[in-house]
Short mmCIF file of C-alpha atoms in Angstrom, two decimals:
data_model
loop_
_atom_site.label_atom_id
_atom_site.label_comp_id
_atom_site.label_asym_id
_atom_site.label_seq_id
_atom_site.Cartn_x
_atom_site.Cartn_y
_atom_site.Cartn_z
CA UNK A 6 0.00 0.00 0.00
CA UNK A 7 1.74 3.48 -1.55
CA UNK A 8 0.16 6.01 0.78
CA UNK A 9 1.85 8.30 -1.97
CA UNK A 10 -0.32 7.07 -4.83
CA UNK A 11 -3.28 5.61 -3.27
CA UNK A 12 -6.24 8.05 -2.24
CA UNK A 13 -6.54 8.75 1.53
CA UNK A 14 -9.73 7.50 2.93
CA UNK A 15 -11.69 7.83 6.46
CA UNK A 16 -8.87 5.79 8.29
CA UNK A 17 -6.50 7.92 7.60
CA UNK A 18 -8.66 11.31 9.15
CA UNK A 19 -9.18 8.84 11.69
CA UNK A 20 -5.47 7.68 12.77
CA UNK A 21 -4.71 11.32 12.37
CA UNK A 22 -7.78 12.11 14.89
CA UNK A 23 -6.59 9.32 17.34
CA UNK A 24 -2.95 10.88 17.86
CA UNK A 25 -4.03 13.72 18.58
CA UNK A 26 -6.63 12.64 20.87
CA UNK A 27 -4.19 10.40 22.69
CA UNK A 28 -1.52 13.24 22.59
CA UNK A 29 -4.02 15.31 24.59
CA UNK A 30 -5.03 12.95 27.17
CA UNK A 31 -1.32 11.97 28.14
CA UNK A 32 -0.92 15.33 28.09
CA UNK A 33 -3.33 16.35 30.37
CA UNK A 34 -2.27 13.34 32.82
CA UNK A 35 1.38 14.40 33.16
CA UNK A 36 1.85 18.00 32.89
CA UNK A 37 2.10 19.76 35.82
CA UNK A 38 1.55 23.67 34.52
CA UNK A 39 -2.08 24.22 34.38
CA UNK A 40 -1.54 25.90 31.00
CA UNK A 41 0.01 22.93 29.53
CA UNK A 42 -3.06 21.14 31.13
CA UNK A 43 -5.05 23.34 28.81
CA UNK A 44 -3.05 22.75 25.87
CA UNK A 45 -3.97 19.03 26.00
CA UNK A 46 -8.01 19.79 26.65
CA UNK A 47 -7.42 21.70 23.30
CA UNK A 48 -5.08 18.85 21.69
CA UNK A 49 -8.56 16.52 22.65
CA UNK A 50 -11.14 18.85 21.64
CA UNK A 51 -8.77 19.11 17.88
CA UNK A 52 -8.62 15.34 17.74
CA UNK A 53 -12.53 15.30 17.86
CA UNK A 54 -12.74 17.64 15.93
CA UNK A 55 -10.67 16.25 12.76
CA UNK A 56 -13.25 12.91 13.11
CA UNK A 57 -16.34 14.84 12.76
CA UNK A 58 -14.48 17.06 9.55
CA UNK A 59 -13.76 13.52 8.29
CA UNK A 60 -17.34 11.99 8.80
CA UNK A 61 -18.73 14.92 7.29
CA UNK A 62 -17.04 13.96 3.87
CA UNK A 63 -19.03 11.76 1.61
CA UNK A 64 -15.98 11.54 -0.73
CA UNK A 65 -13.55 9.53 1.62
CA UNK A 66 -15.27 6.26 2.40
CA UNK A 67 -17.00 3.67 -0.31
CA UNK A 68 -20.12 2.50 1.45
CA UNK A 69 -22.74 4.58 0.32
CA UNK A 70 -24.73 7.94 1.70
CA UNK A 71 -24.01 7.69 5.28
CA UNK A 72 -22.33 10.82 6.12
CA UNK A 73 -22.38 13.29 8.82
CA UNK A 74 -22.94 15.98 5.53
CA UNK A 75 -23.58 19.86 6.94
CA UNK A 76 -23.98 18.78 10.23
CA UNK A 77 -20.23 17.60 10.79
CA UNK A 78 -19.29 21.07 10.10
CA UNK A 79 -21.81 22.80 12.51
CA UNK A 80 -20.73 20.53 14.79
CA UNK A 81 -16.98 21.13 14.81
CA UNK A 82 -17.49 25.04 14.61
CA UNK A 83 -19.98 25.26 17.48
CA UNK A 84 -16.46 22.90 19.10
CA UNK A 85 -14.44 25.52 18.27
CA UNK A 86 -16.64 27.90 20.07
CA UNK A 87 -16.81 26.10 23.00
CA UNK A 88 -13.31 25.34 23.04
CA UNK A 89 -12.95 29.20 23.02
CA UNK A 90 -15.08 30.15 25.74
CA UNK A 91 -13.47 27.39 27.83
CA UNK A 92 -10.12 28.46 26.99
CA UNK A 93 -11.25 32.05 28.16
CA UNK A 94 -12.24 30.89 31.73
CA UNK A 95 -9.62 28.29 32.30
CA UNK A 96 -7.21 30.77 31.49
CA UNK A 97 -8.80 33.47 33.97
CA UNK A 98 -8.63 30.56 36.88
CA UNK A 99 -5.46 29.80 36.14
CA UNK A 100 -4.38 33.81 36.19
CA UNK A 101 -6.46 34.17 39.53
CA UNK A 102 -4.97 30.72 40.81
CA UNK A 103 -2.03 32.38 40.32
CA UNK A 104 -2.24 35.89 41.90
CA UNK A 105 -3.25 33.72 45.18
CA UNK A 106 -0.63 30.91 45.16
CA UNK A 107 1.95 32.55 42.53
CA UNK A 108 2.64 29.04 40.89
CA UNK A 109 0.32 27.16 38.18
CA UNK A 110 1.29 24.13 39.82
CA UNK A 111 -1.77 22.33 39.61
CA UNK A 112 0.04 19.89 42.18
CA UNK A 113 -0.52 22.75 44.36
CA UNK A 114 -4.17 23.65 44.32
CA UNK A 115 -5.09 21.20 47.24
CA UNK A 116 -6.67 23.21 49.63
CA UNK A 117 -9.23 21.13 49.41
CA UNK A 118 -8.26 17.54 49.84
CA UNK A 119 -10.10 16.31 52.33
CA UNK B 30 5.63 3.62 -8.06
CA UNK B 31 4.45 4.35 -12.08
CA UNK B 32 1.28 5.75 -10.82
CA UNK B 33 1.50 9.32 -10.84
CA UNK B 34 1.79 11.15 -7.01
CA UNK B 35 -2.02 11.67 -5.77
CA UNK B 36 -1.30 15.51 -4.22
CA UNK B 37 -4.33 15.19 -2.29
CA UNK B 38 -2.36 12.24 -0.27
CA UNK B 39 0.71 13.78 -0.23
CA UNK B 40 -0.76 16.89 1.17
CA UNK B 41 -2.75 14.81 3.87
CA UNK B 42 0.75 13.15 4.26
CA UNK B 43 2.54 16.93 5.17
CA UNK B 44 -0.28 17.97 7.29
CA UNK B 45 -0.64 15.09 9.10
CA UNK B 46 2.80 14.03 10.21
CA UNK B 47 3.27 17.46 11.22
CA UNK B 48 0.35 17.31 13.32
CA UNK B 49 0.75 14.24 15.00
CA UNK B 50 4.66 15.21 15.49
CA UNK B 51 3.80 18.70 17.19
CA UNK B 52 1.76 16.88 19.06
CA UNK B 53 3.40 14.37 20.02
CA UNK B 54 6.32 17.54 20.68
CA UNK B 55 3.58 19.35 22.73
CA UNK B 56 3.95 16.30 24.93
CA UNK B 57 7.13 16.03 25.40
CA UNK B 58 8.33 19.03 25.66
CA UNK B 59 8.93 20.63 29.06
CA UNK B 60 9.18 24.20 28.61
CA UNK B 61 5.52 26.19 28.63
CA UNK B 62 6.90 28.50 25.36
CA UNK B 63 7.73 26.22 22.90
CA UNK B 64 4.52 23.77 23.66
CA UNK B 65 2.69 27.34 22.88
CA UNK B 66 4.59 27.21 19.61
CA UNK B 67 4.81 23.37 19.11
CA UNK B 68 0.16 23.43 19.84
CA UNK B 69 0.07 26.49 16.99
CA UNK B 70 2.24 24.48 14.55
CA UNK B 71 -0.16 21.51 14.97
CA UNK B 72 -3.20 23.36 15.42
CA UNK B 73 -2.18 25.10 12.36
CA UNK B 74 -1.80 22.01 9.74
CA UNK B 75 -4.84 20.26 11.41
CA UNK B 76 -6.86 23.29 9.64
CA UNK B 77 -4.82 22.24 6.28
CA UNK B 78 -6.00 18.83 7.25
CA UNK B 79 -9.71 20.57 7.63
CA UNK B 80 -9.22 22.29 3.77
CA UNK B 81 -8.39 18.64 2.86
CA UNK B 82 -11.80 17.57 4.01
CA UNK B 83 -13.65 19.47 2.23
CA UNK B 84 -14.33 21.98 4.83
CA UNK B 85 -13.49 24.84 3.85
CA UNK B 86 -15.34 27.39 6.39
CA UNK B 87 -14.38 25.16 9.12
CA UNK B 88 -10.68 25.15 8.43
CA UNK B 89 -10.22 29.20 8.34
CA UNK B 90 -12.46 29.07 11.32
CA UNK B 91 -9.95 26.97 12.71
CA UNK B 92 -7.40 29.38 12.15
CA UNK B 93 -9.15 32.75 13.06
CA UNK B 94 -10.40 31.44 16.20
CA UNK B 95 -7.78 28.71 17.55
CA UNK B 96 -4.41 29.77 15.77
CA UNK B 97 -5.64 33.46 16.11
CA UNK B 98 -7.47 33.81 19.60
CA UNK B 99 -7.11 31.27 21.30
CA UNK B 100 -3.36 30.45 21.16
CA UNK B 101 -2.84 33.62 21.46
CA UNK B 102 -4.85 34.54 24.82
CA UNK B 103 -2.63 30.82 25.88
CA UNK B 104 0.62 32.59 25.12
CA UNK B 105 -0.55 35.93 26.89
CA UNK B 106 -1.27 33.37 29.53
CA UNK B 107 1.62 31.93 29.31
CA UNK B 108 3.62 35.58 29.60
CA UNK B 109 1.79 36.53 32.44
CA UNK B 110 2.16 33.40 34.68
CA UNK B 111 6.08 33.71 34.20
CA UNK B 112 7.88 31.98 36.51
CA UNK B 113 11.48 31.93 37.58
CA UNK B 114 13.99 30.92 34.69
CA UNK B 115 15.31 28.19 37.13
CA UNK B 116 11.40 26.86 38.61
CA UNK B 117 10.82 23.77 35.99
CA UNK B 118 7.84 21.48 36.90
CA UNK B 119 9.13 18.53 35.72
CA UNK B 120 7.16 15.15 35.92
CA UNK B 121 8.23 12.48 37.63
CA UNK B 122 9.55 9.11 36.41
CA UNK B 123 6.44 7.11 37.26
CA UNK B 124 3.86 9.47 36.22
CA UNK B 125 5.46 9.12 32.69
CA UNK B 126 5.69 5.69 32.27
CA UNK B 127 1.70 5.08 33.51
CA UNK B 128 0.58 7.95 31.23
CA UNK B 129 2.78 6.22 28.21
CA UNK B 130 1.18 3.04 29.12
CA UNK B 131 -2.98 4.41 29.32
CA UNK B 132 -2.11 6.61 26.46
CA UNK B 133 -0.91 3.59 24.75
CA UNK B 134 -3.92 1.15 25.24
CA UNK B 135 -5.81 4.37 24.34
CA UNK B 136 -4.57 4.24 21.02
CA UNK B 137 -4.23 0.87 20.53
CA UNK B 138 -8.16 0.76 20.66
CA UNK B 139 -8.61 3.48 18.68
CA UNK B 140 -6.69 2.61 15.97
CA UNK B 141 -7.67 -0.65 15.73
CA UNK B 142 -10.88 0.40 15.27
CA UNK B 143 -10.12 2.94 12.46
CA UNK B 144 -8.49 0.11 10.78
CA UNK B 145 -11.17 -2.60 10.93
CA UNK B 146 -13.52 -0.78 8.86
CA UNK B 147 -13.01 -1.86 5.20
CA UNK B 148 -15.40 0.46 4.06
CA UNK B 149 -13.78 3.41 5.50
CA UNK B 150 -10.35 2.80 3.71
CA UNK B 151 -11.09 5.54 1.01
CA UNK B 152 -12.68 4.87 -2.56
CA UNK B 153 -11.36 2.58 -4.81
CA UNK B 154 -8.70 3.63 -7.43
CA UNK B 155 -10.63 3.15 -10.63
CA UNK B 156 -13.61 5.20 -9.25
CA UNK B 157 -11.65 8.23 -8.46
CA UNK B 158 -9.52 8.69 -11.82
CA UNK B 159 -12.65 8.23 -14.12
CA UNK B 160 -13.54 11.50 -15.01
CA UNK B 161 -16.31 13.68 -13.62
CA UNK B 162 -18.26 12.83 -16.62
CA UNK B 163 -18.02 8.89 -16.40
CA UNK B 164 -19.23 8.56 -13.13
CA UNK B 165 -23.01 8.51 -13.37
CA UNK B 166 -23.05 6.44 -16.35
CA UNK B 167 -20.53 3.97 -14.54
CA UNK B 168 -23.09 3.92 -11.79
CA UNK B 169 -26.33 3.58 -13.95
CA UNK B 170 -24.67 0.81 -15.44
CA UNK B 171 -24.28 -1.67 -12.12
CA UNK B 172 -27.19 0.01 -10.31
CA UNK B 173 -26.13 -0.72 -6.58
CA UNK B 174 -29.08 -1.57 -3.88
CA UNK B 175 -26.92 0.49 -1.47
CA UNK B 176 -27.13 3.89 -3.45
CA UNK B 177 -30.60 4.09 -4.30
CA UNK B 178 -30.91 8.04 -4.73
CA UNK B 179 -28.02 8.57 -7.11
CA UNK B 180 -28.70 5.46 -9.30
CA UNK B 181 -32.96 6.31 -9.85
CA UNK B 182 -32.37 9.42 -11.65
CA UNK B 183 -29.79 7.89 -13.88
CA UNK B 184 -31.73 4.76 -14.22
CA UNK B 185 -34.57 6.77 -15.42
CA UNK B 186 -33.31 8.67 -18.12
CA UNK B 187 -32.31 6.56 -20.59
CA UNK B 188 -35.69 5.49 -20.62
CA UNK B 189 -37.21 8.99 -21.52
CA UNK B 190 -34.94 9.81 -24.46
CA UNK B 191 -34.82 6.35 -25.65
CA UNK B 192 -39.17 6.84 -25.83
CA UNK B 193 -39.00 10.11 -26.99
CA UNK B 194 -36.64 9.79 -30.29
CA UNK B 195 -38.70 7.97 -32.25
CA UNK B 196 -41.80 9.72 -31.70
CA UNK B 197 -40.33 13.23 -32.85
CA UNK B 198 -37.26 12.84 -35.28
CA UNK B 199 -37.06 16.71 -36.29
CA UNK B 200 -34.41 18.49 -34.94
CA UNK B 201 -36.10 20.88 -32.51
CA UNK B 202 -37.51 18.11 -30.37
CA UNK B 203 -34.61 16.87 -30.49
CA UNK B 204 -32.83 19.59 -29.20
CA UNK B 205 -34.77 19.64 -26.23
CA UNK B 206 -35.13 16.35 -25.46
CA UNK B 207 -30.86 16.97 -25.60
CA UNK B 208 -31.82 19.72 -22.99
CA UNK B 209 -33.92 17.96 -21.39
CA UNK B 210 -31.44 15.45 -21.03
CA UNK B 211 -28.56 17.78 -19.94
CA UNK B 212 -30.83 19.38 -17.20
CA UNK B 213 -31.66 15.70 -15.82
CA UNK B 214 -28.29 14.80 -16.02
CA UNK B 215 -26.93 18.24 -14.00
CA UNK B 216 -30.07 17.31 -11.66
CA UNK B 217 -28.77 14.03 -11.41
CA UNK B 218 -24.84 15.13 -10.55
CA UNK B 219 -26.19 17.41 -8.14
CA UNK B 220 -28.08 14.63 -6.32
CA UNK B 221 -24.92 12.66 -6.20
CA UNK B 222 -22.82 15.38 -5.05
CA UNK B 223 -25.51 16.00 -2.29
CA UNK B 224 -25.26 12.34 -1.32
CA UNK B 225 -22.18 11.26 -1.58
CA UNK B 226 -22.65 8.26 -3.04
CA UNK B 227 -21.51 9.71 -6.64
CA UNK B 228 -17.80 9.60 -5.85
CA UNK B 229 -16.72 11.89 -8.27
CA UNK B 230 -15.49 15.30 -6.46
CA UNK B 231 -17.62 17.67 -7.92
CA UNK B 232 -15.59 21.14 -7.16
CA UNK B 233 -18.75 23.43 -7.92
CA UNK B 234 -20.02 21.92 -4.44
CA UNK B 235 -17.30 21.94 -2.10
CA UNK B 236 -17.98 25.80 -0.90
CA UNK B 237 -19.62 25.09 2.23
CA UNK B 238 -19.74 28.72 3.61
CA UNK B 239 -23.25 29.71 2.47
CA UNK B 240 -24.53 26.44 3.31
CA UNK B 241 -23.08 26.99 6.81
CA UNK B 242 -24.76 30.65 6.91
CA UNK B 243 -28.08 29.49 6.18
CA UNK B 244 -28.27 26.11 8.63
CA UNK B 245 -27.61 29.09 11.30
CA UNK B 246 -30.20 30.82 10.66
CA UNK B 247 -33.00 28.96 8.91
CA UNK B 248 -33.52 26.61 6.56
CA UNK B 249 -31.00 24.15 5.34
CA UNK B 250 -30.25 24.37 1.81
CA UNK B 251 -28.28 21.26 1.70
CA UNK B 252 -31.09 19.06 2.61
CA UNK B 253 -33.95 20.03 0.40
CA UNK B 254 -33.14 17.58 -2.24
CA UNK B 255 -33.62 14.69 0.52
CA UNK B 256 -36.59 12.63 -0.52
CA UNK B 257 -38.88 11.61 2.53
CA UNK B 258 -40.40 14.34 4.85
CA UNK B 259 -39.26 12.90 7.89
CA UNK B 260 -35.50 13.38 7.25
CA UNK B 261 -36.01 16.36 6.43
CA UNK B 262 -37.81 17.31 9.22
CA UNK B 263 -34.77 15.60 11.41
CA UNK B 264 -32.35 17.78 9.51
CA UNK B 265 -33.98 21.27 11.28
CA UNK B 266 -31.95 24.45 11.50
CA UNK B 267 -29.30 25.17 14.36
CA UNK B 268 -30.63 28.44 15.12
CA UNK B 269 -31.89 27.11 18.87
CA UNK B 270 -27.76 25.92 19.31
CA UNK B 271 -27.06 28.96 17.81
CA UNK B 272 -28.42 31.41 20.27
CA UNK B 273 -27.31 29.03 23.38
CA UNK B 274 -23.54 29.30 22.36
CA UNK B 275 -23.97 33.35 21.81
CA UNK B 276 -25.92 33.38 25.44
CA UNK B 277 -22.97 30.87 26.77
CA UNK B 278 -20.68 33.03 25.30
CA UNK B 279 -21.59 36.51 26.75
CA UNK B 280 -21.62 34.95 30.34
CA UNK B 281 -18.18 33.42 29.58
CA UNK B 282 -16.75 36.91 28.55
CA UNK B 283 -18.43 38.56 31.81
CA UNK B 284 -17.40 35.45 33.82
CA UNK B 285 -13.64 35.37 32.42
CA UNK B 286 -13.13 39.08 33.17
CA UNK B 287 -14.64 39.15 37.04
CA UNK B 288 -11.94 36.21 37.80
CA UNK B 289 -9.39 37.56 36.02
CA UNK B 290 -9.76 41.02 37.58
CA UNK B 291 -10.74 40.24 40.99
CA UNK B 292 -7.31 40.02 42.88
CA UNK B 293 -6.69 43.33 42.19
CA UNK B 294 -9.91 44.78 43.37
CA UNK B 295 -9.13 43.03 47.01
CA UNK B 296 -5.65 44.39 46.69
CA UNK B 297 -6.69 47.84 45.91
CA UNK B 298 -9.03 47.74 48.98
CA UNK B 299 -6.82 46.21 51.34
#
């Protein structure tokens, strides 16, 4: 198989999808700056993203009409959205986090444990 | 390697690796700066990945909002949660190796299911180099029980102009039945565009911004063509969605600056 020559189908999207999905969530389990915490909820959220991109297209897969059509793309903008608006709050928690504690060690944010 | 380079796969090559490698960088990497630069880079050639697709809107959406706003509000973030050039929050040993471990099950299942799917290993060679004007007739000719909305039309209208020849052999009729013909067949290529069972790429379709516009705020063009009433009652606008995420939006921006700002109101009074 010549991935050169041959056309790229849904597997592809979809191995693409799952690194970056995997990326994120190892991401989010090991770093110990809350921002890099963040980058990984937006690594998932991107992963996600490329699957629904890659249902929406009729063009990559050979089993007939069953496609996500319009509503792939709605999907992964209103995503995007949300991924902004989270972004926007995470980041003012972390800022505030940090005015209190002056780290973004999220190690550190255990006033709480029981 | 005689086959001639398919630039669609070799673009979805480029964008791809260098996805999954920033990624994969974004991970590794220890200091907060370059995992700001290393998410843009892959952020960046996932919405190449996006104009791949098909999806054209989505992908400079990608890059107005993500690459434009939202990296940049992390790398402001970033600036102003400096710490000490010597303070590095390294991860310990452990941590790493049961992270690599989940993370690699994680995959494991993931990609074997993207694999198993035969159907989802892209169209066959011979479909995608015949030419835009082959594929109908390719597909009237072996009508498929799967593909029932792109094969009627075309099974249908051989039938008209094969009845309608004899009966009028002057050239005007003729002419229109020829018109007639062309407008069924453009009727027909749209129909397969719309569902994707015609494989062809038809480029006259692939703008999806209006489309986008209008499922926002009324009707959806794309799905008038869709035979039965109750799909296309299913396939209502996202107006309702719509106005939740611009509601949801305005209390995030109020939200995000009260936190952000509130320190230094209790510093100013103190």
């Amino acid at each position: 198989m010549n991935l050169l020559t041959e056309p790229v189908g849904l597997t592809h999207y979809l191995l693409v999808g799952a690194v970056l999905f995997v990326c994120g969530i190892v991401c989010m389990a090991v770093k110990r700056n809350a921002l890099g915490v963040l980058m990984g909820i937006e690594l998932v959220l991107n992963g996600a993203n490329v699957n629904f991109v890659a249902f929406a297209n009729g063009n990559l897969r050979s089993d007939g009409p069953w496609t996500l059509g319009l509503d792939g793309h709605l999907i992964a903008l209103f995503v995007i959205v949300l991924a902004a608006a989270e972004a926007a709050v995470a980041l003012a928690i972390t800022l505030n986090f940090y005015n209190n504690h002056s780290t973004v060690d999220v190690d550190r944010a255990d006033e709480l444990h029981g | 390697m005689n086959d001639p380079i398919n630039w669609q796969s070799f673009y979805f090559l480029l964008f791809g690796l260098v996805a999954c490698v920033f990624a994969l960088a974004v991970v590794l990497s220890s200091n907060i700066v370059r995992m700001a630069f290393y998410l843009i880079l892959s952020l960046g050639s996932t919405a190449g990945l996006f104009f791949l697709a098909g999806a054209d809107f989505v992908g400079s959406m990608q890059l107005l909002i993500y690459v434009g706003g939202t990296l940049v509000l992390l790398v402001f973030g970033v600036m102003l949660t400096a710490q000490g050039p010597f303070v590095s929050l390294k991860t310990r040993g452990g941590e790493w190796i049961l992270a690599a471990i989940v993370g690699g099950a994680l995959f494991a299942v993931l990609a074997q299911r993207a694999v198993s799917i035969r159907d989802w290993r892209g169209p066959e060679m011979p479909v995608t180099i015949a030419a835009a004007g082959e594929a109908p007739a390719e597909e009237a000719a072996k009508p498929d029980a799967a593909k029932p909305d792109a094969a009627k039309p075309d099974a249908a209208k051989p039938d008209d102009t094969v009845e309608s020849e004899p009966f009028d052999p002057d050239g005007t009729r003729a002419d229109e039945a020829r018109a007639e013909e062309a407008r069924a067949n453009k009727a027909a290529e749209t129909t397969a565009s719309t569902h994707p069972a015609g494989r062809h790429v038809d480029m006259r379709d692939t703008r999806t911004a209006t489309s986008i516009g209008m499922a926002l705020s009324g009707p959806r063009v794309d799905s008038l063509g869709e035979p039965g009433a109750a799909p296309r009652a299913g396939m209502s606008s996202y107006l309702l969605p719509f106005e939740i995420v611009s509601v949801h939006l305005l209390v995030v921006l109020i939200g995000a600056a009260y936190l952000a700002r509130t320190k230094k109101r209790l510093k100013a009074d103190a």
